[in-house]
Amino acid sequence: MKKILLIEALANSGPYVLDAARQLGAHVFVATHEDVYESYPAALRDKIHGTVFTDLTDPERALADLAAFAETTGIDAVAGCWEFFTPLVAHLARRLGLPGNDPRCAQASRNKAEMAQAFSAGRVPAPRTVGVRTAAQAAQALDRAGIGFPVVVKPAEQGGSWGVSVVAGPAELGTAVRHAQSWPVAGPHGLRMDPRVVIQEYVHGPEFSLDTVVWRDTCFHLPVVEKHTTGGAYRAETGHTCPAVLPPADLRGLRAATEQALRALGIRNGVAHTELKIPPEGGPVVIEVGARLPGDHLVDVVRRASGIDEARAYLQAVLDEKPDVATSREGACAIRFLTPPRAGTFHGVTVLGRHTALVHQHITTAPGETVGSAHDNSARVGHLLLTAPTPAQVNADAAHVLAHTRIEVS
Ligand SMILES: Nc1ncnc2c1ncn2[C@@H]1O[C@H](COP(=O)(O)OP(=O)(O)OP(=O)(O)O)[C@@H](O)[C@H]1O
Ligand SMILES: [Mg+2]
């Protein structure tokens, strides 16, 4: 029986990793903090073989504690779910002599300021980026770099589009930088975030994500996913469709840009979630990479569309087995997030009529809770999952079902 040490399971992909481990006949030990473990849902705890408690906000201590645990327990592989702990995953794997990513550049997979530097050094097609510490530095930094408006302002460390805004001109720059600095600490561990803010040129065009399992430096790409976001100043994701319909040259371009990005970040053995845009005037541009499985239930979306279980393929890679990414289904799947039409008190969601494409609906907000407007992914009240034989059909079905969905807020 193989033993896997998973650093923090409380993430969107956590349950998928635990299910995949069971399928592979492996035991999973989860590293977390005792207080965070208290907040694990019972369904998540039930999937875990054992736990090891440490302080994940103190990388030196966590590394020492987890290395000692791994040696006494006989751990065969180290895995992660949470973006902020991917550097710890890389360092621990190296310390134990197990397959993993290059720890020397692992920080650049978590921090967008360092990622921009790694991309520039690796000649990865990516938006030109400057890093600033204060709103006062922003205009000058852009000027020096020759970056014109519109620009995208985002925290060096965050996720879920928190603090990300598109800025049309210099007048809004200060507010956007301060907005990006609004979350100095990330829950649930209380991890201190880099206060720097990155500002980058705005890339036009449709957006995609491409997940890649990497085993012994070889990339195994999963189907490309089309990403749907809100327009305007705040770019929250509204949904995803798998697979994206793309001409072969675009698919090749997305894969090539992704492989360049993964090389620049030292991603050699594990999994990566890469977000890219294809501007009308040129080849694909990498927006960001996470050295982790995707969030947004994309593991489920990809599996329903293609039959590929990327959580299992990821665990195979860290167990040093060839990842199985063979397509066993030729269909399409869409996820659509439900966001309230305005801020207020949430009452519920009603889907009118019967829809054969609608295979799952999940409401995550309780009636009576206060909901905000859709500035970032925290405004979601739930999601719908749809399947159909083709991407065009599933997109049409999703639009139809959403048109018949009422999200009640007063
Ligand atoms: N340079 C850019 N040009 C155009 N759009 C961008 C750019 N950077 C970010 N965006 C838009 O903002 C969204 C969120 O940005 P980004 O992915 O960098 O932040 P994040 O907080 O890590 O988001 P998430 O966790 O939701 O993927 C992107 O998915 C994209 O739609
Ligand atoms: Mg992103």
Coordinates of C-alpha atoms and ligand atoms in Angstrom, one line a residue:
M1 CA 0.0 0.0 0.0
K2 CA 1.5 3.3 -1.1
K3 CA 1.4 6.3 1.3
I4 CA 0.9 9.8 0.1
L5 CA 1.4 13.0 2.2
L6 CA -1.0 15.7 1.0
I7 CA -0.3 19.2 2.2
E8 CA -3.7 20.6 3.1
A9 CA -6.8 19.0 1.7
L10 CA -9.2 21.9 2.3
A11 CA -9.3 23.1 -1.3
N12 CA -11.6 22.6 -4.2
S13 CA -9.5 19.7 -5.6
G14 CA -9.0 18.0 -2.1
P15 CA -11.9 15.5 -2.3
Y16 CA -11.0 14.6 -5.9
V17 CA -7.4 13.8 -4.8
L18 CA -8.6 11.7 -1.9
D19 CA -11.1 9.8 -4.2
A20 CA -8.3 9.2 -6.7
A21 CA -5.9 7.9 -4.0
R22 CA -8.5 5.4 -2.9
Q23 CA -8.9 4.3 -6.5
L24 CA -5.2 3.8 -6.8
G25 CA -5.2 1.8 -3.5
A26 CA -3.1 4.4 -1.7
H27 CA -3.4 5.8 1.8
V28 CA -3.4 9.6 2.2
F29 CA -2.1 11.4 5.3
V30 CA -3.0 15.1 5.4
A31 CA -0.8 17.8 6.7
T32 CA -2.7 20.7 8.2
H33 CA -3.1 22.7 11.4
E34 CA -5.2 21.3 14.2
D35 CA -7.5 24.3 14.2
V36 CA -8.1 24.1 10.4
Y37 CA -8.7 20.4 10.7
E38 CA -11.5 21.2 13.1
S39 CA -13.3 23.0 10.3
Y40 CA -13.1 20.1 7.8
P41 CA -16.5 18.8 6.7
A42 CA -17.2 15.3 7.9
A43 CA -17.3 14.0 4.3
L44 CA -13.7 15.2 3.8
R45 CA -12.4 13.7 7.1
D46 CA -14.0 10.4 6.2
K47 CA -11.8 10.2 3.1
I48 CA -8.5 10.7 5.0
H49 CA -6.4 7.9 6.4
G50 CA -4.4 9.9 8.9
T51 CA -3.3 13.5 9.8
V52 CA -0.1 15.3 10.8
F53 CA -0.5 18.7 12.4
T54 CA 2.0 21.5 12.0
D55 CA 2.1 25.2 11.5
L56 CA 1.9 25.6 7.7
T57 CA 2.5 29.4 8.0
D58 CA 6.1 28.7 9.3
P59 CA 7.8 27.0 6.3
E60 CA 11.0 26.0 8.2
R61 CA 9.1 24.4 11.1
A62 CA 6.6 22.7 8.7
L63 CA 9.4 21.3 6.6
A64 CA 11.1 19.8 9.6
D65 CA 7.9 18.4 11.2
L66 CA 6.7 16.9 7.9
A67 CA 10.1 15.5 6.9
A68 CA 10.3 13.7 10.3
F69 CA 6.7 12.4 9.9
A70 CA 7.4 11.2 6.4
E71 CA 10.5 9.4 7.4
T72 CA 8.9 7.5 10.3
T73 CA 5.7 6.8 8.4
G74 CA 7.5 5.7 5.1
I75 CA 5.8 8.2 2.8
D76 CA 6.1 7.4 -0.9
A77 CA 4.9 10.7 -2.5
V78 CA 4.2 14.3 -1.5
A79 CA 1.3 16.1 -3.1
G80 CA -0.5 19.5 -2.6
C81 CA -3.8 21.1 -3.4
W82 CA -3.4 24.6 -2.3
E83 CA -1.4 27.1 -4.4
F84 CA 0.2 28.8 -1.4
F85 CA 1.7 25.6 -0.1
T86 CA 3.1 24.4 -3.5
P87 CA 6.6 25.7 -2.5
L88 CA 6.5 23.6 0.7
V89 CA 5.5 20.6 -1.4
A90 CA 8.5 21.1 -3.7
H91 CA 10.9 21.6 -0.8
L92 CA 9.6 18.6 1.1
A93 CA 9.8 16.3 -1.9
R94 CA 13.4 17.4 -2.5
R95 CA 14.3 16.8 1.1
L96 CA 12.8 13.3 1.0
G97 CA 14.3 12.5 -2.4
L98 CA 10.8 12.0 -3.9
P99 CA 9.6 13.2 -7.3
G100 CA 8.6 16.9 -7.3
N101 CA 9.3 20.3 -8.8
D102 CA 12.4 22.4 -8.6
P103 CA 12.3 24.0 -5.1
R104 CA 14.6 26.9 -6.3
C105 CA 11.9 28.4 -8.4
A106 CA 8.8 27.1 -6.5
Q107 CA 8.0 30.5 -5.1
A108 CA 7.5 31.8 -8.6
S109 CA 4.5 29.5 -9.0
R110 CA 2.8 31.1 -6.1
N111 CA 3.8 34.7 -6.3
K112 CA 2.8 36.7 -9.4
A113 CA 5.6 39.3 -9.1
E114 CA 8.2 36.5 -9.1
M115 CA 6.3 34.6 -11.8
A116 CA 6.6 37.7 -14.1
Q117 CA 10.3 37.7 -13.5
A118 CA 10.7 34.0 -14.2
F119 CA 8.5 34.4 -17.4
S120 CA 10.7 37.3 -18.6
A121 CA 13.9 35.3 -17.9
G122 CA 12.4 32.2 -19.7
R123 CA 11.1 34.3 -22.7
V124 CA 7.6 33.0 -22.0
P125 CA 4.9 34.9 -23.9
A126 CA 3.3 36.8 -21.0
P127 CA 2.0 40.4 -20.4
R128 CA 4.7 42.9 -19.5
T129 CA 4.4 43.4 -15.7
V130 CA 5.7 45.8 -13.1
G131 CA 5.6 45.3 -9.3
V132 CA 4.8 48.1 -6.9
R133 CA 4.5 48.5 -3.1
T134 CA 2.4 51.6 -3.0
A135 CA -0.2 53.4 -5.1
A136 CA 2.1 56.3 -5.4
Q137 CA 4.7 54.2 -7.3
A138 CA 2.2 52.9 -9.8
A139 CA 2.0 55.6 -12.5
Q140 CA 5.8 56.1 -12.6
A141 CA 6.5 52.3 -12.8
L142 CA 4.1 52.0 -15.7
D143 CA 5.7 55.0 -17.4
R144 CA 9.2 53.6 -17.0
A145 CA 8.2 50.3 -18.5
G146 CA 6.3 51.9 -21.3
I147 CA 3.1 50.2 -20.5
G148 CA -0.1 52.0 -21.5
F149 CA -3.7 51.7 -20.4
P150 CA -5.8 49.6 -20.0
V151 CA -3.9 47.6 -17.4
V152 CA -4.7 44.8 -14.9
V153 CA -3.9 45.4 -11.3
K154 CA -3.7 42.4 -9.0
P155 CA -2.2 41.3 -5.7
A156 CA 1.1 39.5 -6.0
E157 CA -0.4 36.7 -3.9
Q158 CA -4.1 35.8 -4.0
G159 CA -6.5 33.8 -6.0
G160 CA -10.1 33.6 -7.0
S161 CA -9.8 37.0 -8.7
W162 CA -9.7 38.7 -5.3
G163 CA -8.4 42.2 -5.6
V164 CA -8.0 41.9 -9.4
S165 CA -9.3 44.9 -11.5
V166 CA -9.0 46.2 -15.0
V167 CA -8.0 49.9 -15.0
A168 CA -8.8 52.1 -18.0
G169 CA -6.8 55.2 -17.0
P170 CA -4.5 56.8 -14.5
A171 CA -7.3 58.3 -12.4
E172 CA -8.4 54.8 -11.1
L173 CA -4.9 53.4 -10.5
G174 CA -4.5 54.4 -6.9
T175 CA -7.9 52.9 -5.9
A176 CA -7.1 49.7 -7.8
V177 CA -3.7 49.3 -6.0
R178 CA -5.3 49.8 -2.6
H179 CA -8.1 47.4 -3.5
A180 CA -5.4 44.8 -4.4
Q181 CA -3.9 45.2 -1.0
S182 CA -7.2 44.6 0.9
W183 CA -6.4 41.0 1.9
P184 CA -3.0 41.0 3.7
V185 CA -3.7 37.6 5.3
A186 CA -5.1 34.4 3.7
G187 CA -7.4 32.1 5.6
P188 CA -7.9 29.5 6.9
H189 CA -4.2 29.3 8.1
G190 CA -3.6 33.0 8.5
L191 CA -0.8 33.0 5.9
R192 CA 0.7 36.5 5.5
M193 CA 0.5 37.6 1.8
D194 CA 3.2 39.6 -0.1
P195 CA 1.9 43.2 0.0
R196 CA 3.3 43.9 -3.4
V197 CA 0.9 44.6 -6.3
V198 CA 1.5 43.6 -9.9
I199 CA 0.3 45.8 -12.8
Q200 CA 0.4 44.4 -16.3
E201 CA -0.7 45.2 -19.8
Y202 CA -4.2 44.1 -20.7
V203 CA -4.3 41.2 -23.0
H204 CA -7.4 41.1 -25.3
G205 CA -9.1 38.0 -26.6
P206 CA -10.7 34.8 -25.4
E207 CA -9.4 33.0 -22.4
F208 CA -8.6 29.3 -21.8
S209 CA -7.0 27.1 -19.2
L210 CA -4.9 24.1 -19.9
D211 CA -4.0 21.5 -17.2
T212 CA -0.8 19.5 -17.6
V213 CA 0.4 16.5 -15.7
V214 CA 4.2 16.5 -15.7
W215 CA 6.1 13.2 -15.1
R216 CA 9.9 13.1 -15.3
D217 CA 9.9 16.4 -17.2
T218 CA 7.5 15.2 -19.8
C219 CA 4.2 17.1 -20.3
F220 CA 0.9 15.2 -20.5
H221 CA -1.7 17.8 -21.6
L222 CA -5.4 17.5 -20.7
P223 CA -8.2 19.0 -22.9
V224 CA -8.2 22.8 -23.2
V225 CA -11.0 24.5 -21.3
E226 CA -12.7 27.7 -22.4
K227 CA -13.1 30.1 -19.5
H228 CA -16.0 32.6 -19.3
T229 CA -15.6 35.7 -17.2
T230 CA -17.5 38.9 -16.4
G231 CA -16.4 42.0 -18.4
G232 CA -15.8 45.4 -17.0
A233 CA -13.5 46.3 -14.1
Y234 CA -13.8 43.1 -12.2
R235 CA -13.1 39.7 -13.9
A236 CA -14.9 37.0 -11.9
E237 CA -15.2 33.6 -13.6
T238 CA -18.8 32.9 -14.7
G239 CA -18.1 29.4 -16.0
H240 CA -16.0 27.0 -18.0
T241 CA -16.6 24.7 -21.0
C242 CA -14.6 21.6 -21.8
P243 CA -13.3 21.0 -24.4
A244 CA -12.7 24.4 -26.0
V245 CA -13.2 24.4 -29.8
L246 CA -9.9 25.5 -31.3
P247 CA -8.1 25.3 -34.6
P248 CA -5.1 22.9 -34.4
A249 CA -2.6 25.8 -34.7
D250 CA -4.1 27.5 -31.7
L251 CA -4.0 24.2 -29.7
R252 CA -0.4 23.7 -30.6
G253 CA 0.3 27.4 -29.7
L254 CA -1.4 27.0 -26.3
R255 CA 0.6 23.8 -25.5
A256 CA 3.9 25.3 -26.6
A257 CA 3.4 28.5 -24.5
T258 CA 2.4 26.4 -21.5
E259 CA 5.4 24.1 -21.8
Q260 CA 7.7 27.2 -21.9
A261 CA 6.0 28.6 -18.8
L262 CA 6.3 25.3 -16.9
R263 CA 10.0 25.1 -17.8
A264 CA 10.5 28.7 -16.5
L265 CA 8.9 27.7 -13.2
G266 CA 10.8 24.4 -12.8
I267 CA 7.6 22.3 -12.9
R268 CA 9.1 18.9 -13.6
N269 CA 6.9 16.4 -11.7
G270 CA 3.4 17.2 -10.7
V271 CA 0.5 19.1 -12.2
A272 CA 0.0 22.7 -13.4
H273 CA -3.1 24.8 -14.2
T274 CA -2.2 27.4 -16.8
E275 CA -4.4 30.3 -17.8
L276 CA -3.9 31.8 -21.2
K277 CA -5.5 34.3 -23.6
I278 CA -5.3 34.4 -27.4
P279 CA -5.1 38.0 -28.6
P280 CA -6.5 38.8 -32.0
E281 CA -3.1 40.0 -33.3
G282 CA -0.8 37.2 -32.1
G283 CA -0.1 33.9 -30.4
P284 CA -1.2 32.7 -27.0
V285 CA -0.1 34.7 -23.9
V286 CA 0.2 33.1 -20.5
I287 CA -1.7 34.9 -17.8
E288 CA -0.7 32.7 -14.9
V289 CA 0.3 29.2 -13.8
G290 CA -0.6 27.4 -10.6
A291 CA 1.5 24.3 -9.7
R292 CA -1.6 22.6 -8.5
L293 CA -4.8 21.0 -9.7
P294 CA -7.4 23.5 -10.9
G295 CA -10.2 24.8 -8.7
D296 CA -13.8 25.5 -9.8
H297 CA -14.6 21.8 -10.0
L298 CA -12.6 21.6 -13.2
V299 CA -11.4 18.1 -12.2
D300 CA -15.0 17.0 -12.4
V301 CA -15.7 19.0 -15.6
V302 CA -12.7 17.5 -17.5
R303 CA -13.6 14.0 -16.3
R304 CA -17.3 14.3 -17.4
A305 CA -16.2 15.6 -20.8
S306 CA -13.2 13.3 -21.5
G307 CA -13.2 10.5 -19.0
I308 CA -9.7 11.6 -17.8
D309 CA -9.2 11.8 -14.0
E310 CA -6.5 14.4 -13.6
A311 CA -6.4 14.0 -9.9
R312 CA -5.4 10.4 -10.4
A313 CA -3.0 11.3 -13.1
Y314 CA -1.4 13.8 -10.8
L315 CA -1.0 11.2 -8.0
Q316 CA 0.5 8.8 -10.5
A317 CA 3.1 11.4 -11.5
V318 CA 4.1 12.0 -7.9
L319 CA 4.2 8.3 -7.2
D320 CA 6.6 8.1 -10.2
E321 CA 4.2 6.1 -12.3
K322 CA 3.3 7.1 -15.9
P323 CA 0.1 9.2 -15.7
D324 CA -2.9 7.8 -17.5
V325 CA -4.4 10.7 -19.5
A326 CA -6.1 8.6 -22.2
T327 CA -9.5 9.9 -23.3
S328 CA -12.3 7.4 -22.7
R329 CA -15.3 9.7 -23.6
E330 CA -15.9 12.2 -26.4
G331 CA -18.4 14.6 -24.9
A332 CA -18.6 18.1 -23.5
C333 CA -19.2 19.5 -20.0
A334 CA -20.0 23.0 -18.8
I335 CA -20.0 24.5 -15.4
R336 CA -21.8 27.8 -14.7
F337 CA -21.5 29.7 -11.5
L338 CA -24.6 31.2 -10.0
T339 CA -24.0 34.8 -8.8
P340 CA -26.7 37.0 -7.3
P341 CA -28.1 39.8 -9.5
R342 CA -27.2 42.3 -6.7
A343 CA -26.1 42.4 -3.1
G344 CA -28.7 41.6 -0.5
T345 CA -30.3 38.7 1.4
F346 CA -30.2 35.4 -0.4
H347 CA -33.4 33.4 -0.5
G348 CA -32.8 30.5 -3.0
V349 CA -32.4 29.4 -6.5
T350 CA -35.1 28.0 -8.7
V351 CA -34.5 26.3 -12.1
L352 CA -37.7 26.4 -14.1
G353 CA -38.6 23.4 -16.2
R354 CA -36.8 20.1 -16.8
H355 CA -33.5 20.1 -18.7
T356 CA -31.8 16.8 -19.7
A357 CA -28.4 18.5 -20.0
L358 CA -28.4 19.6 -16.4
V359 CA -26.7 16.8 -14.5
H360 CA -25.9 18.4 -11.2
Q361 CA -26.7 21.6 -9.2
H362 CA -25.1 22.6 -6.0
I363 CA -26.2 25.6 -3.9
T364 CA -23.5 26.6 -1.4
T365 CA -25.2 29.5 0.3
A366 CA -27.9 29.1 3.0
P367 CA -31.2 31.1 2.6
G368 CA -31.0 34.2 4.8
E369 CA -27.3 34.7 4.2
T370 CA -26.0 38.1 3.0
V371 CA -24.5 38.0 -0.4
G372 CA -22.3 40.6 -2.2
S373 CA -22.2 41.6 -5.8
A374 CA -19.9 39.7 -8.3
H375 CA -16.5 41.4 -7.9
D376 CA -14.7 38.2 -7.4
N377 CA -15.4 34.5 -7.0
S378 CA -16.6 34.9 -3.4
A379 CA -20.0 36.1 -4.6
R380 CA -21.0 32.7 -5.9
V381 CA -24.1 31.0 -4.4
G382 CA -23.6 27.7 -6.2
H383 CA -23.1 26.2 -9.6
L384 CA -24.8 24.1 -12.3
L385 CA -23.1 21.3 -14.3
L386 CA -24.3 20.3 -17.7
T387 CA -23.2 17.7 -20.2
A388 CA -24.0 17.3 -24.0
P389 CA -22.3 15.6 -26.9
T390 CA -20.6 18.7 -28.2
P391 CA -19.2 22.0 -26.7
A392 CA -21.6 24.1 -28.9
Q393 CA -24.5 22.1 -27.6
V394 CA -23.5 22.3 -24.0
N395 CA -22.9 26.1 -24.3
A396 CA -26.4 26.5 -25.8
D397 CA -27.9 24.3 -23.1
A398 CA -26.1 26.3 -20.4
A399 CA -27.4 29.6 -21.8
H400 CA -30.9 28.1 -21.9
V401 CA -30.9 26.8 -18.4
L402 CA -29.4 30.0 -17.0
A403 CA -32.2 31.9 -18.7
H404 CA -34.6 29.8 -16.8
T405 CA -32.8 30.1 -13.4
R406 CA -34.0 32.6 -10.8
I407 CA -31.6 33.6 -8.0
E408 CA -33.7 35.3 -5.4
V409 CA -32.2 38.2 -3.4
S410 CA -34.0 41.0 -1.6
Ligands
LIG1 N1 -3.0 40.8 -18.2 C1 -4.3 40.5 -18.3 N2 -5.0 40.8 -19.4 C2 -6.3 40.6 -19.5 N3 -7.0 40.0 -18.6 C3 -6.4 39.6 -17.4 C4 -5.0 39.8 -17.2 N4 -4.7 39.4 -16.0 C5 -5.8 38.9 -15.5 N5 -6.8 39.0 -16.3 C6 -8.2 38.6 -16.1 O1 -8.5 38.5 -14.7 C7 -8.7 37.2 -14.2 C8 -8.1 36.9 -12.9 O2 -6.7 37.2 -12.9 P1 -5.6 36.2 -12.4 O3 -5.9 34.8 -13.0 O4 -4.3 36.7 -12.7 O5 -5.9 36.2 -10.8 P2 -6.3 35.1 -9.8 O6 -6.8 35.8 -8.6 O7 -5.2 34.1 -9.7 O8 -7.6 34.5 -10.4 P3 -8.2 33.0 -10.4 O9 -7.8 32.3 -9.1 O10 -9.7 33.3 -10.5 O11 -7.7 32.3 -11.7 C9 -8.1 36.3 -15.4 O12 -8.7 35.1 -15.4 C10 -8.4 37.2 -16.6 O13 -9.8 37.0 -17.0
MG2 MG -6.2 33.0 -12.5

